PDB file of C-alpha atoms in Angstrom:
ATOM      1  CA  UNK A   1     -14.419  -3.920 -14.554  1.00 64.00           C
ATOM      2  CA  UNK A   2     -15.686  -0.640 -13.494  1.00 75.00           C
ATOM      3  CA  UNK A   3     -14.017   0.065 -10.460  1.00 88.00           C
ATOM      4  CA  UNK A   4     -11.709   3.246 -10.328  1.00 89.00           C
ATOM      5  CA  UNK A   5      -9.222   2.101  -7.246  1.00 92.00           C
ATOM      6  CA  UNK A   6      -8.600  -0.892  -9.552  1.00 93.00           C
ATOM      7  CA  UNK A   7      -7.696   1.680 -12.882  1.00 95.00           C
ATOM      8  CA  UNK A   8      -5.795   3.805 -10.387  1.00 95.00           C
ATOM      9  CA  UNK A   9      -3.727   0.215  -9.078  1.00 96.00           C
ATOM     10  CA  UNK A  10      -3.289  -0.197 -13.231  1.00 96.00           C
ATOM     11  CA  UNK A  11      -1.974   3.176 -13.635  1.00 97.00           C
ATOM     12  CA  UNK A  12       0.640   2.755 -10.784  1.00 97.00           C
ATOM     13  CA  UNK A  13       1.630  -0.426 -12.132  1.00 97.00           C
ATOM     14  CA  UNK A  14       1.969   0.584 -15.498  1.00 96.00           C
ATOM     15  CA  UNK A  15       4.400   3.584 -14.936  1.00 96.00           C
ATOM     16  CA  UNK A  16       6.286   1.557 -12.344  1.00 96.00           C
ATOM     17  CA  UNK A  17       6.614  -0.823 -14.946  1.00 95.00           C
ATOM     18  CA  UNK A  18       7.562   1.730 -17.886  1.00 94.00           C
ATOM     19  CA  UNK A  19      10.281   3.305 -15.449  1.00 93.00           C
ATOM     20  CA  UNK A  20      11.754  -0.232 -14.482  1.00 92.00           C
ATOM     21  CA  UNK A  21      11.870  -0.998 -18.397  1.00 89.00           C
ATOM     22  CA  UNK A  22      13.920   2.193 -19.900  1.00 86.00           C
ATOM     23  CA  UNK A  23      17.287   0.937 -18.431  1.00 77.00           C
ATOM     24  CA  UNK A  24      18.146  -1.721 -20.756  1.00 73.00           C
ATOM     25  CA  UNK A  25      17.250   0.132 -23.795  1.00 68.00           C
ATOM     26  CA  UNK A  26      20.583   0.355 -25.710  1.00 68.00           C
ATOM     27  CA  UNK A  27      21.884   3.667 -27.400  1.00 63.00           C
ATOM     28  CA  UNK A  28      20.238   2.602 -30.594  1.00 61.00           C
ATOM     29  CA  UNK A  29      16.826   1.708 -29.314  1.00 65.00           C
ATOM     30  CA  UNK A  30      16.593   5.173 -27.178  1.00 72.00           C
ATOM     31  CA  UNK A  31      14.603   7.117 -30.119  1.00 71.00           C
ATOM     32  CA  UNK A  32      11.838   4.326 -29.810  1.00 78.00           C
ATOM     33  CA  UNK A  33      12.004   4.337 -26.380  1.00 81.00           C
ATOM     34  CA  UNK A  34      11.584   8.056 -26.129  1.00 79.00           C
ATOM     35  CA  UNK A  35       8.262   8.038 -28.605  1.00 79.00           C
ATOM     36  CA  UNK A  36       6.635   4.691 -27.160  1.00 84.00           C
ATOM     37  CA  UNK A  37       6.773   7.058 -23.541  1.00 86.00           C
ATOM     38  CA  UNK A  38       5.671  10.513 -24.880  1.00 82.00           C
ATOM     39  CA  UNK A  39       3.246   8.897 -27.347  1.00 87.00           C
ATOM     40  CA  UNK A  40       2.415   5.190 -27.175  1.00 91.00           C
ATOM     41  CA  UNK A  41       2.517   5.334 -23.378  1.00 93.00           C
ATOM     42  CA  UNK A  42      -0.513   8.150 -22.871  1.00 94.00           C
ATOM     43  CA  UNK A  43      -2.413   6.973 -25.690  1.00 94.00           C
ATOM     44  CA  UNK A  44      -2.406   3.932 -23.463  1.00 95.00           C
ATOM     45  CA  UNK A  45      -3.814   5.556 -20.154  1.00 96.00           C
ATOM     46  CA  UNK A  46      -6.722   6.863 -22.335  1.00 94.00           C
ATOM     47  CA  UNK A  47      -7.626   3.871 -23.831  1.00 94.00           C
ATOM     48  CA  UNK A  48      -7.726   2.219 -20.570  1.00 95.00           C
ATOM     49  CA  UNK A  49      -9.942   4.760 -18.902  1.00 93.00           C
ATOM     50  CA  UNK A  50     -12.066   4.773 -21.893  1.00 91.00           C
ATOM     51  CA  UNK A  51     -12.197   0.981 -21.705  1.00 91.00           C
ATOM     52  CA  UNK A  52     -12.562   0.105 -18.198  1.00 91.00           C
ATOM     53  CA  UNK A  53     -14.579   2.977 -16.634  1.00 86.00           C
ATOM     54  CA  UNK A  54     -18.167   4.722 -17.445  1.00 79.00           C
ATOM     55  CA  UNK A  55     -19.262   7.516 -15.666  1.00 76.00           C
ATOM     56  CA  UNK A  56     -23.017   7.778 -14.288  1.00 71.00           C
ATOM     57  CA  UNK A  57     -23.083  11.492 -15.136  1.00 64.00           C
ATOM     58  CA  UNK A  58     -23.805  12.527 -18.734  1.00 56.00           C
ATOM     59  CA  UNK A  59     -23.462  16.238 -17.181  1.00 49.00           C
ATOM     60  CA  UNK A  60     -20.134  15.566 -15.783  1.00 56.00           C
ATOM     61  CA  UNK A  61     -19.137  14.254 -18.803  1.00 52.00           C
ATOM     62  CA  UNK A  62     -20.477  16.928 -20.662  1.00 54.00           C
ATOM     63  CA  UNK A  63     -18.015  19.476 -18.452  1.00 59.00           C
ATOM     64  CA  UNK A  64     -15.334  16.947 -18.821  1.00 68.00           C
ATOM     65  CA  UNK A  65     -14.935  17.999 -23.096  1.00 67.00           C
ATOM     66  CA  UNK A  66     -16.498  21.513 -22.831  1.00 69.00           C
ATOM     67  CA  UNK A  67     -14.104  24.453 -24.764  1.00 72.00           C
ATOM     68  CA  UNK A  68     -12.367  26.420 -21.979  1.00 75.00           C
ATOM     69  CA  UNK A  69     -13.116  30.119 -21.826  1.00 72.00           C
ATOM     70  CA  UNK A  70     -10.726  32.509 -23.141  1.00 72.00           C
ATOM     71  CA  UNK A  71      -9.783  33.962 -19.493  1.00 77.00           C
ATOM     72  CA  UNK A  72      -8.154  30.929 -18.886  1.00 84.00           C
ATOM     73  CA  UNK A  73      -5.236  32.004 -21.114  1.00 83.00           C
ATOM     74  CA  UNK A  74      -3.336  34.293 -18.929  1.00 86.00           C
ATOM     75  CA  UNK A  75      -4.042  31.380 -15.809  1.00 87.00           C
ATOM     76  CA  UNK A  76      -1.696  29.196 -18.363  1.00 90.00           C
ATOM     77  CA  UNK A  77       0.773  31.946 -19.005  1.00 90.00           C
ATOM     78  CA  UNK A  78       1.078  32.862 -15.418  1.00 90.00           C
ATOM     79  CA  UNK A  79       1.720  29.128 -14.719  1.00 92.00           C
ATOM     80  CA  UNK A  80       4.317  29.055 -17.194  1.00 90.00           C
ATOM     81  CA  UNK A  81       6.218  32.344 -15.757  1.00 91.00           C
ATOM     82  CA  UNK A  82       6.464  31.073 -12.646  1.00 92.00           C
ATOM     83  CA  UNK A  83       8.054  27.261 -13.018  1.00 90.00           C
ATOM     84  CA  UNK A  84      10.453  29.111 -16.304  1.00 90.00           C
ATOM     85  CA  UNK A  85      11.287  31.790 -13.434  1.00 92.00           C
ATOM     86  CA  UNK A  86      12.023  29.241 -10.659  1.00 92.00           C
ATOM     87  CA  UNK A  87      14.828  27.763 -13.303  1.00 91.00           C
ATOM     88  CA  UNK A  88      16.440  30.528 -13.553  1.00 91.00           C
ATOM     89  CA  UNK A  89      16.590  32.735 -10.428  1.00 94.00           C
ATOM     90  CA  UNK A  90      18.739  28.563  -9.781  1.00 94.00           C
ATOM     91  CA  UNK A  91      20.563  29.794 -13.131  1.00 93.00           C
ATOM     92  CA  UNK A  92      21.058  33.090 -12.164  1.00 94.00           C
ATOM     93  CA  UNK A  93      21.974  32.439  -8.648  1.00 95.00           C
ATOM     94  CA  UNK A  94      25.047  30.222 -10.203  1.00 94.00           C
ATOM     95  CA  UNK A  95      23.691  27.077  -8.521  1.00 96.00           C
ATOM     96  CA  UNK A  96      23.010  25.439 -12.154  1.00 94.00           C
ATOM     97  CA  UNK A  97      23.981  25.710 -15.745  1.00 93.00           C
ATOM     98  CA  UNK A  98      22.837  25.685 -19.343  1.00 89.00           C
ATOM     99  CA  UNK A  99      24.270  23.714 -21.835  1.00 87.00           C
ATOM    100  CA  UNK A 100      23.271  22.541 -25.287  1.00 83.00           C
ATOM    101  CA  UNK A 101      21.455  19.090 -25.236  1.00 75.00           C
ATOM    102  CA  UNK A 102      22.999  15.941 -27.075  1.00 64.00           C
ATOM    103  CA  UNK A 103      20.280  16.265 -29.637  1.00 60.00           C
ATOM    104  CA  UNK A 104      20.664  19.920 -30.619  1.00 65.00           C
ATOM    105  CA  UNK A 105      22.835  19.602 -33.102  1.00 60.00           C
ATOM    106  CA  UNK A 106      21.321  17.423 -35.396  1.00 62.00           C
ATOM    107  CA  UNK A 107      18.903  18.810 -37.330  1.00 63.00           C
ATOM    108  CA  UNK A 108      17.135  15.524 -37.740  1.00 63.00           C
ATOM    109  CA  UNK A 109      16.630  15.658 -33.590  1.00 63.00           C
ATOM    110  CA  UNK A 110      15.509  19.207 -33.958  1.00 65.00           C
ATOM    111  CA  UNK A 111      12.929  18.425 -37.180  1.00 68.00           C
ATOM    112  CA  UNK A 112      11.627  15.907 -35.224  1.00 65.00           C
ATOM    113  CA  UNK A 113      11.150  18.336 -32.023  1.00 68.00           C
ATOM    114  CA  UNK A 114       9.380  20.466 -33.989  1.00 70.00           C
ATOM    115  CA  UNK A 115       6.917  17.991 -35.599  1.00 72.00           C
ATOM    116  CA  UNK A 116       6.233  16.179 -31.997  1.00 71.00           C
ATOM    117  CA  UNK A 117       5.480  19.196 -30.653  1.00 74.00           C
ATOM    118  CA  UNK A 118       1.594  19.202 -31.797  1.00 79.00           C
ATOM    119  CA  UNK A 119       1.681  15.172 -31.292  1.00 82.00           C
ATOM    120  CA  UNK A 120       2.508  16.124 -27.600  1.00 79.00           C
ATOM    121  CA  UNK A 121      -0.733  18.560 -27.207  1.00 84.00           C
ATOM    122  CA  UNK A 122      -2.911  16.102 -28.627  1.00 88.00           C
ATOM    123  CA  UNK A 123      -1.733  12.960 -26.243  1.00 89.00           C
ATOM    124  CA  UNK A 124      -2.176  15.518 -23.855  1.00 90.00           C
ATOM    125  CA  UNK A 125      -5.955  15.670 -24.179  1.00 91.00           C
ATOM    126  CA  UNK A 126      -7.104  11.936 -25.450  1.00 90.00           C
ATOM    127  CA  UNK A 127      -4.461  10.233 -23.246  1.00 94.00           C
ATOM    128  CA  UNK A 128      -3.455  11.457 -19.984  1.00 94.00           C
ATOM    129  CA  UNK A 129      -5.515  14.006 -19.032  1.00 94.00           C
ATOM    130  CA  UNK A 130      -9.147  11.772 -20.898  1.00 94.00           C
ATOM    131  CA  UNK A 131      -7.507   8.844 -18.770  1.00 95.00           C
ATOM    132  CA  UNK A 132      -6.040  10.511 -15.723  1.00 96.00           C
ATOM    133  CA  UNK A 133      -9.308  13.270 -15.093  1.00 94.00           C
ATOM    134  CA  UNK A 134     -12.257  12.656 -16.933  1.00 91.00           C
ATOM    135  CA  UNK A 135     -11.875   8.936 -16.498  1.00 92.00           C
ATOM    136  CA  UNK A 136     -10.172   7.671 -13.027  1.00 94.00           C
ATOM    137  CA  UNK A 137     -10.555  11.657 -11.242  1.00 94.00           C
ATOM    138  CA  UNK A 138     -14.610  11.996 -12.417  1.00 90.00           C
ATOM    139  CA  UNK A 139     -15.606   8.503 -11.813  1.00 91.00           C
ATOM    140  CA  UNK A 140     -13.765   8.242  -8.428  1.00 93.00           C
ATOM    141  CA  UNK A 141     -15.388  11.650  -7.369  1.00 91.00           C
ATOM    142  CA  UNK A 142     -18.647  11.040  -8.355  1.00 87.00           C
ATOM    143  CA  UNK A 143     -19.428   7.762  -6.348  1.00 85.00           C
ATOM    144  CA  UNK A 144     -16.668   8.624  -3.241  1.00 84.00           C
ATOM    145  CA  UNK A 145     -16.330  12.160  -3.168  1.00 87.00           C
ATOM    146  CA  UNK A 146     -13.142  14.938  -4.994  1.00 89.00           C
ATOM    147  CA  UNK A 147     -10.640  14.391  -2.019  1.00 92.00           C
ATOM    148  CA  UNK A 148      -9.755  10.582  -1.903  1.00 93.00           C
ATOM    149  CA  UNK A 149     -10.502  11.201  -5.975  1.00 94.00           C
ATOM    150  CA  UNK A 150      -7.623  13.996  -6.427  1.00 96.00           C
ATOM    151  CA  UNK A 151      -5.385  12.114  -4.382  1.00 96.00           C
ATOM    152  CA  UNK A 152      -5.573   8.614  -6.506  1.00 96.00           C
ATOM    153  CA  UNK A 153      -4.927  11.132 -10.046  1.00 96.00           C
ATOM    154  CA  UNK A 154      -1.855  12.835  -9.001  1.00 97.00           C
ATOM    155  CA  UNK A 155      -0.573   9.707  -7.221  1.00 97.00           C
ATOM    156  CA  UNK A 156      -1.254   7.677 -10.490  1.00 97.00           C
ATOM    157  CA  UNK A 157      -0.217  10.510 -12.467  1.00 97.00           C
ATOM    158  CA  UNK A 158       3.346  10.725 -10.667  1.00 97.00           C
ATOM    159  CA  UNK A 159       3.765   7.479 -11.235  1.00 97.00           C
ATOM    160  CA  UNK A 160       3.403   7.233 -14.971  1.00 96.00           C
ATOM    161  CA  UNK A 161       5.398  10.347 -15.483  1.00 94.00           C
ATOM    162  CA  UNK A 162       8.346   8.076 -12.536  1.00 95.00           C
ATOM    163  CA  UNK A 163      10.389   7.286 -15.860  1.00 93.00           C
ATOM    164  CA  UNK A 164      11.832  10.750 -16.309  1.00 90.00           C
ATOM    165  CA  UNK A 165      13.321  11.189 -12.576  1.00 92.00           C
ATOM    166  CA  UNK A 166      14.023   7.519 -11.510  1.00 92.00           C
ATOM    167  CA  UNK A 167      14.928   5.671 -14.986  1.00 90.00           C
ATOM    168  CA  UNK A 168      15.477   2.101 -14.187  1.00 89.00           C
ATOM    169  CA  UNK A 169      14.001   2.796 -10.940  1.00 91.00           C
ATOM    170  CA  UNK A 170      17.742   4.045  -9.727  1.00 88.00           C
ATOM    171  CA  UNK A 171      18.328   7.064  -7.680  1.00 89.00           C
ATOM    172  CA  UNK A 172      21.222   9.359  -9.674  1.00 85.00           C
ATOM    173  CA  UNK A 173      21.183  12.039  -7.417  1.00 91.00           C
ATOM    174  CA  UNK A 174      18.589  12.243  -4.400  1.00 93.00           C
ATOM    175  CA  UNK A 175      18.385  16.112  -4.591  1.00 93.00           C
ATOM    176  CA  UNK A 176      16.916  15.422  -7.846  1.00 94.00           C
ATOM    177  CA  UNK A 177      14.723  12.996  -7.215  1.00 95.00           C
ATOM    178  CA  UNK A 178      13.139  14.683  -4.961  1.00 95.00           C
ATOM    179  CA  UNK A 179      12.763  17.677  -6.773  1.00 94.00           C
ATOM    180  CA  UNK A 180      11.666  15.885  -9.626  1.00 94.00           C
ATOM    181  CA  UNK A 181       9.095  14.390  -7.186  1.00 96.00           C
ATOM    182  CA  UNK A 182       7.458  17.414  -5.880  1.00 96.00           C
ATOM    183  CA  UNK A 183       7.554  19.013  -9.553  1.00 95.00           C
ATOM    184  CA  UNK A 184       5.514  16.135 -10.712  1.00 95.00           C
ATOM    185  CA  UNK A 185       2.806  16.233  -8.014  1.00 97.00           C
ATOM    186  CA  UNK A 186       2.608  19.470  -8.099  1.00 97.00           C
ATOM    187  CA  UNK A 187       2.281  19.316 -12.210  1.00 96.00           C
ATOM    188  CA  UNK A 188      -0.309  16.745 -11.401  1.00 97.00           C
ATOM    189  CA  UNK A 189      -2.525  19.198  -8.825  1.00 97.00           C
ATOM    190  CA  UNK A 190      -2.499  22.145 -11.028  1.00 96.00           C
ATOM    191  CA  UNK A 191      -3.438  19.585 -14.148  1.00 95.00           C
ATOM    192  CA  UNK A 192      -6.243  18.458 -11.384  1.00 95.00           C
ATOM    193  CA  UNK A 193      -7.266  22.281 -10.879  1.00 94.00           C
ATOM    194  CA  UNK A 194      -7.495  23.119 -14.560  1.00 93.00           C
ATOM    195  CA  UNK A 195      -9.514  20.322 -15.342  1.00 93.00           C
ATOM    196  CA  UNK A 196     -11.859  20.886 -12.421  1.00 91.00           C
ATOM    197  CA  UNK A 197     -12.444  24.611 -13.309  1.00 88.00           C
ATOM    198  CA  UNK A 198     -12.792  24.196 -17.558  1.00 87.00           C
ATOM    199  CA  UNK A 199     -12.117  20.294 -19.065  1.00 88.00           C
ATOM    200  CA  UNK A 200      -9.844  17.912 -20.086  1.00 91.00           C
ATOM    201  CA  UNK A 201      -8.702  21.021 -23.209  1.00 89.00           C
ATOM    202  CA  UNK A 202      -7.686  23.427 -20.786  1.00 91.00           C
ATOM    203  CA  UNK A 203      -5.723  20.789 -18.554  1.00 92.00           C
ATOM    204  CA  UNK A 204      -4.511  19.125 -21.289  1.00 91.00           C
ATOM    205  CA  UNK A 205      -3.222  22.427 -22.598  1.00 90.00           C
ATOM    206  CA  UNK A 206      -1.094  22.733 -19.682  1.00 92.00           C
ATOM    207  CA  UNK A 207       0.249  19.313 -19.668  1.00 91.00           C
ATOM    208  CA  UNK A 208       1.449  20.139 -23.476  1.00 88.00           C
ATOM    209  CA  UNK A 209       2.956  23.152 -22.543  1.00 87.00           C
ATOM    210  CA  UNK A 210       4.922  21.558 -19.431  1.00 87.00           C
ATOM    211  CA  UNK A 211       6.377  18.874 -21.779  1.00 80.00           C
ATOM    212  CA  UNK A 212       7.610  21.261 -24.703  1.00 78.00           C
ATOM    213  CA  UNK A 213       9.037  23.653 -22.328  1.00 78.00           C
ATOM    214  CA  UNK A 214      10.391  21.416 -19.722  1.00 75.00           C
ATOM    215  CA  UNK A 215      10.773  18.055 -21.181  1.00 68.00           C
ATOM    216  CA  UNK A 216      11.725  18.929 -24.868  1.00 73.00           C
ATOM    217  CA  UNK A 217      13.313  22.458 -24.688  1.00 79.00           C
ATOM    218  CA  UNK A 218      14.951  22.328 -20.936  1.00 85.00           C
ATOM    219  CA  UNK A 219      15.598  19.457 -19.059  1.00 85.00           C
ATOM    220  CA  UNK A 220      17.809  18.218 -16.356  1.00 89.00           C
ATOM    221  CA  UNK A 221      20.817  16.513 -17.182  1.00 87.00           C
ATOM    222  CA  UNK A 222      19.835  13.857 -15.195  1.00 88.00           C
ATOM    223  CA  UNK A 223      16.572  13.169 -16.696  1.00 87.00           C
ATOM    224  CA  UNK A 224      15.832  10.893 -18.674  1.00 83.00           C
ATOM    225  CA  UNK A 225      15.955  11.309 -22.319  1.00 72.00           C
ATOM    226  CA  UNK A 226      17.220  14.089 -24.592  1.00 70.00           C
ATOM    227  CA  UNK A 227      16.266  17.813 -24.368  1.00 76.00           C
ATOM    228  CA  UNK A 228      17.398  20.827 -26.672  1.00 78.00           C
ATOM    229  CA  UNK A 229      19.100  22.591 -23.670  1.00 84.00           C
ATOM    230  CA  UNK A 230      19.754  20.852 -20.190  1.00 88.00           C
ATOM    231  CA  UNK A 231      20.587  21.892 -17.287  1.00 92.00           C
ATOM    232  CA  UNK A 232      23.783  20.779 -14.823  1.00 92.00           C
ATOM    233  CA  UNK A 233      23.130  21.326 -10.937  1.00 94.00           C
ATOM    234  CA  UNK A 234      26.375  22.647  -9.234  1.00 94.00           C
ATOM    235  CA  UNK A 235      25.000  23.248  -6.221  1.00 94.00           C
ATOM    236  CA  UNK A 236      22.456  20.895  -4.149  1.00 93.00           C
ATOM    237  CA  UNK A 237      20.051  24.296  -3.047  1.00 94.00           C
ATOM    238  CA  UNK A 238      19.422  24.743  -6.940  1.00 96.00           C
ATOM    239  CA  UNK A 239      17.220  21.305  -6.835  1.00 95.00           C
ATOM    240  CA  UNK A 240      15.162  23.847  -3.982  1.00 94.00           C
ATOM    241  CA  UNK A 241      14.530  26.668  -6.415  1.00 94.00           C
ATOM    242  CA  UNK A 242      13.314  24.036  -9.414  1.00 91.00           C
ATOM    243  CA  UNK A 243      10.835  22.485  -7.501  1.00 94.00           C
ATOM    244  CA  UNK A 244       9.952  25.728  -5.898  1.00 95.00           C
ATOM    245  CA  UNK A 245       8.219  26.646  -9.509  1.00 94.00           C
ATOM    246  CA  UNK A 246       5.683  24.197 -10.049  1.00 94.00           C
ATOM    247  CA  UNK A 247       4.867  24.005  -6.346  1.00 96.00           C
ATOM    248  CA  UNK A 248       4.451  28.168  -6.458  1.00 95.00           C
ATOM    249  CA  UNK A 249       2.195  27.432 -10.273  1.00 94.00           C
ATOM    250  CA  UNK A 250      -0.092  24.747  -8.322  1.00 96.00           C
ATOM    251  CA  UNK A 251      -0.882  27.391  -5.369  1.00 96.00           C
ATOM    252  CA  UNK A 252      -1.571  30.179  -8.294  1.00 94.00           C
ATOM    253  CA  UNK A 253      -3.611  28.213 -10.104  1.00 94.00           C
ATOM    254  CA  UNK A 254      -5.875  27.007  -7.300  1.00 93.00           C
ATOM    255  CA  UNK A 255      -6.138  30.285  -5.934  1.00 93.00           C
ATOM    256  CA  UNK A 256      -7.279  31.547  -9.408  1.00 89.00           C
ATOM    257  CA  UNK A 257      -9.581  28.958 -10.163  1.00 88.00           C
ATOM    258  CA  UNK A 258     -11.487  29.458  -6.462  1.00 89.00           C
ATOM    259  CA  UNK A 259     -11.771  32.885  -7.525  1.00 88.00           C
ATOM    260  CA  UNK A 260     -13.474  32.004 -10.589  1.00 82.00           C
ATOM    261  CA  UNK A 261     -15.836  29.682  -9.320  1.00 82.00           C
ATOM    262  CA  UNK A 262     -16.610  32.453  -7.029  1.00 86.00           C
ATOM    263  CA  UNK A 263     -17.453  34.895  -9.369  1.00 82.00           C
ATOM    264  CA  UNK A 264     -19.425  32.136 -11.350  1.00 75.00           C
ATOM    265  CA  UNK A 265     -21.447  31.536  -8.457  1.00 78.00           C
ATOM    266  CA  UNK A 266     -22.129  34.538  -7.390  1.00 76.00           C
ATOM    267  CA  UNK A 267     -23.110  35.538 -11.616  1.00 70.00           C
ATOM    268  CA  UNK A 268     -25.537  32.328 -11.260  1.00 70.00           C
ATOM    269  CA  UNK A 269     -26.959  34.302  -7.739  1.00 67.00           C
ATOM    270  CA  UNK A 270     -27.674  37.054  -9.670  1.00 64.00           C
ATOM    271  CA  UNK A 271     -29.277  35.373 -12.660  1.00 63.00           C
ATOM    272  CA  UNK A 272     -33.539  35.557 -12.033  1.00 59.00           C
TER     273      UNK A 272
END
């Protein structure tokens, strides 16, 4: 098979699938659980990109590895600022609270945060962004064009990242599903952006820094899985202010990036 609407179908399926599963899992089984969907789980998507798709391009290919440039390090940090400011102005504002996580305590759950943290980066890189961009994203956009290409990523993207706002596939709270939603998509488009402007390092970069700060340091109570601080919604306008973040770090970083380009192209102008 070499066909990317039927990877993108696979993806879908897959995190449908994954989020439908977690339910069940008793109290013992959750630590297993947790690593089979921040580790196993990507390592997964990359393997089937890698194994069901080829790209025609050598070039693209080439651009899909390359090293990002320095510059790109304050796009990241920017992107960072803003969904970390989004939580709390919703803190600030008294329409949420912090509290310690389950796990924080334990010193194992904290030794183990530590060690996962470089794990995360690197699934990251060879598993969802390798599967998600320079597999389904450049292989779709090559033979049908970016648009319909970008929209099949995020979508598929979205859905294997479902499990952490709709475990079980039940709604907890609908303000934070949707939320939860938006923040993914928009995760997904800047993830899209990055890897369009500098490679599968610089998105995956991005996705590694989204899961340590969000889904191992601070995560909503409702989410799935264990964080070291989480946070407790007491009002329904805070779930407006979280997903106001990532939707404000998408628009940033596709701003930035067209600026780039520009200035690329118009250095390539210039060049005799």
């Amino acid at each position: 098979m070499n066909r990317p609407g039927a990877l993108a179908a696979i993806y879908v399926a897959l995190g449908v699938a994954v989020a439908a599963a977690v339910a069940p899992v008793p109290a013992a089984g959750q630590w297993l659980a947790r690593a089979a969907v921040v580790f196993a789980l990507p390592l997964a998507v990359g393997a089937l990109g890698t194994r069901l798709l080829r790209p025609r391009s050598a070039t693209r290919y080439r651009a899909a590895v390359a090293l990002p440039a320095l510059r790109h390090v304050p796009l990241l940090a920017i992107v960072c600022a803003l969904e970390l400011a989004a939580l709390f102005v919703g803190l600030r504002l008294g329409w949420a609270k912090l509290e310690p996580g389950a796990g924080l305590a334990s010193p194992l759950w904290i030794s183990a945060l530590v060690i996962a943290l470089p794990f995360a980066a690197f699934v990251s890189v060879v598993g969802w962004e390798w599967g998600l961009r320079a597999r389904l994203y450049s292989v779709w956009a090559e033979r049908l064009g970016p648009g319909a290409a970008g929209v099949a990523s995020v979508a598929a993207g979205v859905a294997l990242a479902l499990v952490h706002v709709a475990p079980g596939l039940a709604v907890a709270d609908r303000g934070f599903l949707a939320a939860g939603l938006v923040t993914l998509a928009a995760r997904e488009a800047t993830a899209l952006r990055l890897f369009r402007r500098a490679g599968v390092l610089l998105s995956g970069t991005y996705r590694a820094l989204a899961v340590g700060l969000d889904g191992l340091l601070i995560a909503d109570r409702l989410a799935w899985g264990s964080a070291a601080l989480e946070t407790i919604a007491v009002d329904p306008r805070f779930y407006l202010v979280r997903a106001a973040g990532p939707v404000a770090a998408a628009i940033a970083t596709w701003l930035f990036a067209a600026r780039l380009d520009r200035r690329a192209a118009a250095e390539r102008h210039l060049q005799p």
